[in-house]
Amino acid sequence: MEQLAGAGRIIQPRPSSIVAALYTLRDLDTDVAILHGPPGCCFKHSRLLEEDGMRVVTTAMCDSDYVFGGHDLLVDVLGKAIDRFHPKTVGIVGTCASMIIGENFHRAVQEVGPSCPIIEVEIHAGFNDNTHGAIVTLEAARAVGLIDEGEMERQKKMLTLATEIEKRFGAASKDYIEPSRGDLKYKAAQRLMELMKQGKKGLSVLNAKKETAYMFADINLAVSQAARAAGAPGPVTIANLDQNVGLPRIRRYASTITAQLKEAGVAVDHITGGLDEYPMTGEKAARIIEEKYSDYDYVVLSGVPHAVPYEAIKGMEIFSVTNGPRQVAPLKDIGHRHVMVEVDLHPKTLGVKGMVESEFGETLRSLL
Amino acid sequence: MKRQLAIYGKGGIGKSSTASNVAAAMGERNIKAMLIGCDPKSDSSITLLNGRRIPTIMDTLRKKGAISEEGVVFEGFNGVKCAEVGGPEPGVGCAGRGIIVAVQALQKVSDALRDSDVIIYDVPGDIVCGGFAVPITKGMVREAYIITSGEYMPLYAANNICRGLKTLHTPLSGIICNEREAEHEREIVEKFAAALGVPMLAYIPRDKIVQNCERAGRSVIEGEPKSAMAGVYRKLAGRILTEKDKKVPEALEDEDLRKLTQ
């Protein structure tokens, strides 16, 4: 109910809980997501998720449906989705419009009587923390037996931690943060090469969220390739690429990336956890660094750099790569010297089956 | 068995007076009763609390961002637990959405909701939007009661509520007649109830005792416990506790309703 508190609201646009619900349905390998709301709601993300293999359809509510209710529309679209796509699971996702007028998903589901499980996600975008959308989706999936209690609680814990980190160090840390494209990548790349050529010892840390690792891992790959080319000591690679944690889809990402890195001659020295554990694996990476590598000279952090506690790396020259333009100022404030943004990273990591090139990785490789 | 009921009826027909008196009468019988007022005016439970206004769920959520049971549920006369949804001033915002948000928030924090033997939702208007149906759609209400007089417009509203109940597959347990001194009033309301296939559970006569007690911030059960009116409410409370003859109503056609009131 935090969204109802008056003072101190963040005035920059925030990620949407509805979108978070859609992504969580994708993580659950849901075949069809039905957005119960207006036709344009979440268009951009819906398109991207279609590229990722989940069908997204809408009940296309219009003005008269806001007045008379959209029950019949939902019954109709749910029936159509089942007849046409023969899904194994369907998610119904709320929107501001359908939730404000009190639409009852369950009544529609009962009326259709589908043979497959239906995840009823009663969500709208009126929450400061978009993770609320993910949590509601997990609870709805649990309610129809698609995930077990332990997995739901583990993910809820991660989402709560992610929210805390975002508020303490990330894009939710102030009521307004100027978006920035960060430092010039070629300048940062040149500086990194300089350090390598000086024989400095470095760390390469991947702490990424789910599919974004497909691009962020390319940075860690490029760092290893650059060190090798420069004849510098190979960087110690620390990554949240545990292949045995999370939903099957998340484990697939970790396996694919690990195999691709291995093929390119990069071994992961320390595994910190799974790709959905990024709020916690940053801490774990910090502990490993404090224990074994506190005297290292530089660190490259890719993914969610602000989840790695600064105390562990403050003596090093820090190169951080994020995909959030509003992450730059907070990282600079913490003390990260070079902060780069991989613009439009997320769309480029949807609908792919393996690692994709990053701008910073490519810039680094261009200097070799 | 736990009873979860909603009282519907045209505005001003006496829903809150009846609900609070019934709750007080139940409390008198050591039944754990809870009254949840869903009107933005937040006056359903005022006569159980000596005329005191309590902080509403929506105001508390707006100011504090969260609610606690102690902050929004208050014990009134005869141990009746009272909560008020609250909502916007007339002409702004969305009262229906207020019910959705408040009822869900209360569900999360309230032991009283779980522990009460009888929970009465006093819902304004005639299910005018999805929000007003939320106590039903969220499974917090299992049966409905409609209050009407023998006048045409309250009966028209009551009939319309029956349409809503049918849509929501919610049973109607009975009709309560609150007298407005219409001609053949008892007979008309009895016929209406019979046409719907449910009993008329009470005929509440018009008596200034009710208004006098309300003015003093009391229910009739508290203010005039020995009066005949208190007896009427006690009897109604008894019937609500024992009533089993409920059914999802089929609303009457407009023409049939008109004929019935002639």
XYZ file of C-alpha atoms in Angstrom, chain A:
368
model
C 0.000 0.000 0.000
C 3.073 2.164 -0.113
C 1.811 3.761 -3.309
C -0.894 5.480 -1.346
C 1.418 7.389 0.951
C 1.465 10.998 -0.142
C 4.846 12.533 0.426
C 8.198 11.661 -1.116
C 6.987 10.073 -4.324
C 9.532 9.519 -7.054
C 8.649 11.837 -9.926
C 10.644 10.199 -12.702
C 8.947 7.429 -14.684
C 9.325 4.099 -12.923
C 9.237 0.519 -14.170
C 5.720 -0.855 -14.318
C 4.313 -3.601 -12.091
C 2.241 -4.839 -15.026
C 5.390 -5.300 -17.096
C 7.073 -7.033 -14.156
C 4.108 -9.426 -14.071
C 4.465 -10.126 -17.791
C 8.187 -10.842 -17.459
C 7.536 -13.143 -14.527
C 4.980 -15.054 -16.591
C 7.640 -15.376 -19.287
C 10.076 -16.717 -16.689
C 7.455 -19.301 -15.766
C 7.354 -20.374 -19.451
C 3.710 -19.315 -19.701
C 2.449 -19.847 -23.250
C -0.079 -17.027 -23.482
C -0.481 -13.845 -21.441
C -3.792 -12.032 -21.701
C -3.644 -8.380 -20.799
C -7.080 -7.437 -19.561
C -7.128 -3.786 -20.472
C -6.831 -1.221 -23.235
C -5.196 -2.280 -26.526
C -2.102 -0.089 -26.169
C -1.238 -0.969 -22.585
C 2.360 -2.296 -22.331
C 2.630 -2.484 -26.115
C 6.415 -2.182 -26.303
C 7.153 -4.820 -23.700
C 4.454 -7.115 -25.056
C 6.110 -7.030 -28.467
C 9.488 -7.809 -26.932
C 8.068 -10.708 -24.972
C 6.488 -12.102 -28.118
C 10.000 -12.172 -29.559
C 10.938 -14.181 -26.498
C 8.367 -16.842 -27.296
C 5.396 -15.888 -25.129
C 2.213 -14.942 -26.931
C 0.666 -11.754 -25.589
C -2.926 -10.847 -26.415
C -5.208 -8.130 -25.115
C -8.900 -7.842 -24.372
C -8.655 -4.369 -25.969
C -10.990 -2.668 -23.517
C -12.387 0.642 -24.697
C -14.368 3.436 -23.110
C -17.683 1.587 -23.122
C -16.032 -1.429 -21.470
C -14.805 0.786 -18.639
C -18.432 1.736 -18.111
C -20.170 -1.608 -18.668
C -17.354 -3.898 -17.520
C -15.112 -6.172 -19.567
C -16.235 -9.567 -18.275
C -17.604 -10.823 -21.598
C -14.481 -9.634 -23.411
C -12.249 -11.558 -21.044
C -14.355 -14.703 -21.393
C -14.190 -14.340 -25.163
C -10.425 -13.735 -25.373
C -9.618 -16.500 -22.892
C -11.728 -18.917 -24.948
C -10.071 -17.791 -28.189
C -6.577 -18.056 -26.732
C -7.225 -21.633 -25.631
C -8.834 -22.672 -28.928
C -6.221 -21.094 -31.168
C -2.970 -21.584 -29.317
C -3.596 -24.789 -27.279
C -1.517 -23.419 -24.401
C -0.242 -25.450 -21.471
C -0.560 -22.395 -19.222
C -2.224 -19.014 -19.554
C -1.734 -15.871 -17.496
C -4.357 -13.159 -17.132
C -2.739 -9.860 -16.241
C -4.611 -6.869 -14.892
C -4.134 -3.290 -15.980
C -5.045 -0.016 -14.344
C -8.313 0.150 -16.259
C -9.605 -3.319 -15.411
C -8.456 -3.187 -11.805
C -9.951 0.208 -11.044
C -13.374 -0.975 -12.131
C -13.027 -4.177 -10.079
C -12.983 -6.804 -12.831
C -13.253 -10.350 -11.506
C -10.843 -12.661 -13.361
C -11.850 -15.735 -11.474
C -15.472 -15.496 -12.546
C -14.337 -15.370 -16.182
C -12.064 -18.383 -15.666
C -14.891 -20.347 -14.040
C -17.191 -19.457 -16.907
C -14.707 -20.666 -19.539
C -13.733 -23.771 -17.546
C -10.321 -24.196 -19.182
C -8.416 -27.466 -19.107
C -5.042 -25.805 -18.428
C -3.955 -23.796 -15.363
C -4.729 -20.089 -15.499
C -2.501 -17.724 -13.532
C -4.730 -14.870 -12.397
C -2.523 -11.835 -11.808
C -4.527 -9.000 -10.309
C -2.111 -6.145 -10.800
C -2.065 -2.541 -11.949
C 0.753 -0.034 -12.395
C 0.045 2.032 -9.286
C 2.968 0.755 -7.237
C 6.277 2.476 -6.626
C 7.998 -0.892 -6.516
C 7.518 -2.713 -9.785
C 8.695 -5.886 -8.025
C 5.212 -6.009 -6.518
C 3.990 -7.175 -9.945
C 6.459 -10.048 -9.901
C 5.501 -11.038 -6.352
C 1.772 -11.057 -7.139
C 2.476 -13.215 -10.199
C 4.504 -15.713 -8.180
C 1.708 -15.951 -5.623
C -0.837 -16.492 -8.388
C 1.353 -19.190 -9.942
C 1.692 -20.826 -6.547
C -2.093 -20.719 -6.108
C -2.516 -22.952 -9.180
C 0.375 -25.218 -8.225
C 2.856 -24.148 -10.903
C 5.655 -23.458 -8.447
C 6.289 -24.780 -4.986
C 6.267 -22.792 -1.769
C 10.052 -22.883 -1.407
C 10.722 -21.480 -4.873
C 8.094 -18.777 -4.387
C 9.568 -17.697 -1.057
C 13.120 -17.724 -2.446
C 12.093 -15.477 -5.323
C 10.073 -13.166 -3.090
C 13.105 -12.756 -0.865
C 15.229 -11.818 -3.889
C 12.643 -9.335 -5.114
C 12.411 -7.697 -1.705
C 16.189 -7.440 -1.562
C 16.294 -6.013 -5.098
C 13.812 -3.336 -4.062
C 15.898 -2.438 -1.010
C 19.062 -2.121 -3.087
C 17.250 -0.014 -5.665
C 16.117 2.338 -2.919
C 19.482 2.546 -1.210
C 21.830 2.737 -4.169
C 19.843 2.638 -7.404
C 17.364 4.504 -9.541
C 14.883 4.758 -6.669
C 17.374 6.416 -4.316
C 16.187 9.962 -5.084
C 12.928 11.489 -6.168
C 14.510 12.582 -9.441
C 17.738 11.451 -11.113
C 18.975 12.964 -14.351
C 19.309 10.207 -16.964
C 22.797 9.899 -18.436
C 24.538 7.868 -21.105
C 27.557 7.622 -18.814
C 31.251 7.935 -19.663
C 32.580 7.548 -23.185
C 33.235 3.880 -23.719
C 36.398 4.272 -25.773
C 38.009 6.447 -23.092
C 37.175 3.944 -20.369
C 38.353 1.100 -22.619
C 41.647 2.894 -23.282
C 42.184 3.386 -19.554
C 41.430 -0.276 -18.878
C 43.918 -1.341 -21.557
C 46.483 0.993 -20.020
C 46.094 -0.702 -16.637
C 46.358 -4.117 -18.236
C 49.480 -3.162 -20.091
C 50.972 -1.972 -16.809
C 50.476 -5.531 -15.552
C 47.837 -4.527 -13.025
C 45.771 -7.237 -11.428
C 42.084 -7.112 -12.146
C 38.703 -8.573 -11.323
C 35.894 -9.160 -13.768
C 32.540 -9.446 -12.018
C 29.279 -10.362 -13.674
C 26.325 -9.626 -11.430
C 23.463 -9.578 -13.870
C 19.733 -10.063 -13.881
C 18.344 -12.957 -15.870
C 18.464 -12.546 -19.678
C 20.418 -9.282 -19.479
C 23.414 -11.528 -18.763
C 23.403 -12.473 -22.444
C 24.946 -9.066 -23.131
C 26.621 -8.229 -19.835
C 28.644 -11.454 -19.969
C 30.107 -10.259 -23.254
C 31.834 -7.508 -21.286
C 33.488 -10.043 -19.003
C 34.461 -12.045 -22.054
C 36.003 -8.956 -23.697
C 37.924 -8.097 -20.518
C 39.530 -11.559 -20.505
C 40.251 -11.355 -24.222
C 41.832 -7.887 -23.797
C 44.028 -9.028 -20.906
C 45.163 -12.031 -22.919
C 45.970 -9.849 -25.930
C 47.815 -7.340 -23.768
C 49.839 -10.090 -22.104
C 48.467 -8.923 -18.777
C 47.584 -11.172 -15.839
C 44.247 -12.820 -16.561
C 41.458 -11.208 -14.583
C 39.713 -13.262 -11.928
C 36.181 -13.861 -13.158
C 33.372 -13.893 -10.595
C 29.850 -14.487 -11.926
C 26.317 -15.294 -10.825
C 26.060 -18.161 -13.291
C 24.926 -21.027 -11.085
C 23.215 -23.481 -13.402
C 21.253 -25.137 -10.627
C 19.326 -22.179 -9.270
C 15.968 -20.791 -10.372
C 13.278 -21.669 -12.856
C 14.264 -23.848 -15.837
C 14.477 -20.839 -18.171
C 16.865 -18.987 -15.861
C 19.065 -22.087 -15.528
C 19.156 -22.353 -19.339
C 20.556 -18.809 -19.573
C 23.312 -19.686 -17.086
C 24.229 -22.935 -18.884
C 24.350 -21.296 -22.307
C 26.521 -18.406 -21.162
C 28.869 -20.659 -19.202
C 29.332 -22.901 -22.234
C 29.947 -19.947 -24.540
C 32.492 -18.409 -22.168
C 34.236 -21.758 -21.868
C 34.351 -22.125 -25.615
C 36.013 -18.700 -25.799
C 38.568 -19.811 -23.242
C 37.130 -18.038 -20.208
C 36.594 -20.039 -17.058
C 34.488 -18.665 -14.234
C 36.668 -18.706 -11.111
C 33.900 -18.091 -8.583
C 30.175 -18.716 -8.894
C 28.179 -16.429 -6.613
C 24.678 -17.767 -7.247
C 21.958 -17.837 -9.867
C 20.905 -15.250 -12.418
C 17.818 -14.353 -10.431
C 19.844 -13.857 -7.270
C 21.629 -10.671 -8.336
C 20.486 -8.710 -5.247
C 22.292 -11.236 -3.049
C 25.174 -12.338 -5.271
C 26.665 -8.837 -5.220
C 27.234 -9.295 -1.483
C 28.714 -12.716 -2.084
C 31.100 -11.345 -4.721
C 32.165 -8.665 -2.218
C 32.942 -11.297 0.425
C 35.060 -13.274 -2.040
C 36.909 -10.103 -3.035
C 37.541 -9.085 0.590
C 38.800 -12.559 1.405
C 41.064 -13.188 -1.558
C 41.548 -10.185 -3.809
C 41.446 -7.056 -1.693
C 44.819 -5.926 -3.045
C 43.739 -6.006 -6.695
C 44.068 -2.888 -8.811
C 40.940 -2.684 -10.910
C 37.501 -4.210 -11.126
C 35.067 -4.382 -14.010
C 31.470 -4.769 -12.800
C 28.772 -5.620 -15.321
C 25.031 -5.954 -14.767
C 23.837 -4.519 -11.481
C 27.043 -2.904 -10.174
C 25.339 -1.147 -7.272
C 24.515 -4.516 -5.705
C 28.241 -5.054 -5.036
C 29.034 -3.257 -1.761
C 31.496 -0.447 -2.327
C 33.511 -1.209 0.826
C 34.939 -4.338 -0.812
C 36.237 -2.536 -3.906
C 36.842 1.033 -2.826
C 40.649 0.809 -3.192
C 40.386 -0.301 -6.809
C 39.777 1.588 -10.022
C 36.187 0.732 -10.809
C 34.703 0.250 -14.286
C 30.950 -0.245 -14.030
C 28.646 -1.137 -16.864
C 24.907 -0.826 -16.340
C 21.890 -0.622 -18.636
C 20.137 2.062 -16.603
C 20.670 5.688 -17.598
C 19.423 6.640 -14.129
C 21.979 4.362 -12.538
C 24.915 6.510 -13.620
C 24.582 9.350 -11.103
C 24.093 7.071 -8.072
C 27.129 4.952 -9.073
C 29.254 8.061 -9.539
C 28.058 9.299 -6.135
C 29.152 6.031 -4.521
C 32.640 6.393 -6.011
C 32.695 4.342 -9.194
C 35.213 6.105 -11.458
C 34.046 4.897 -14.869
C 30.369 4.259 -15.435
C 29.148 3.159 -18.840
C 25.630 2.506 -20.081
C 24.714 -0.241 -22.508
C 21.853 1.597 -24.170
C 18.843 -0.542 -25.151
C 20.438 -3.635 -23.694
C 17.203 -5.262 -22.658
C 15.477 -5.350 -26.060
C 18.640 -6.823 -27.549
C 18.684 -9.684 -25.067
C 15.099 -10.807 -25.696
C 14.363 -13.421 -28.321
C 18.006 -14.541 -28.452
C 19.413 -17.932 -27.632
C 22.949 -16.949 -26.683
C 25.326 -14.126 -25.848
C 25.133 -10.907 -27.828
C 27.811 -8.296 -28.380
C 27.980 -5.361 -26.021
C 29.150 -1.873 -27.012
C 31.779 -1.756 -24.309
C 32.997 -5.256 -25.173
C 33.238 -4.341 -28.844
C 35.000 -1.062 -28.037
C 37.539 -2.941 -25.962
C 38.079 -5.500 -28.703
C 38.548 -2.740 -31.253
C 41.599 -1.563 -29.323
C 43.331 -4.936 -29.470
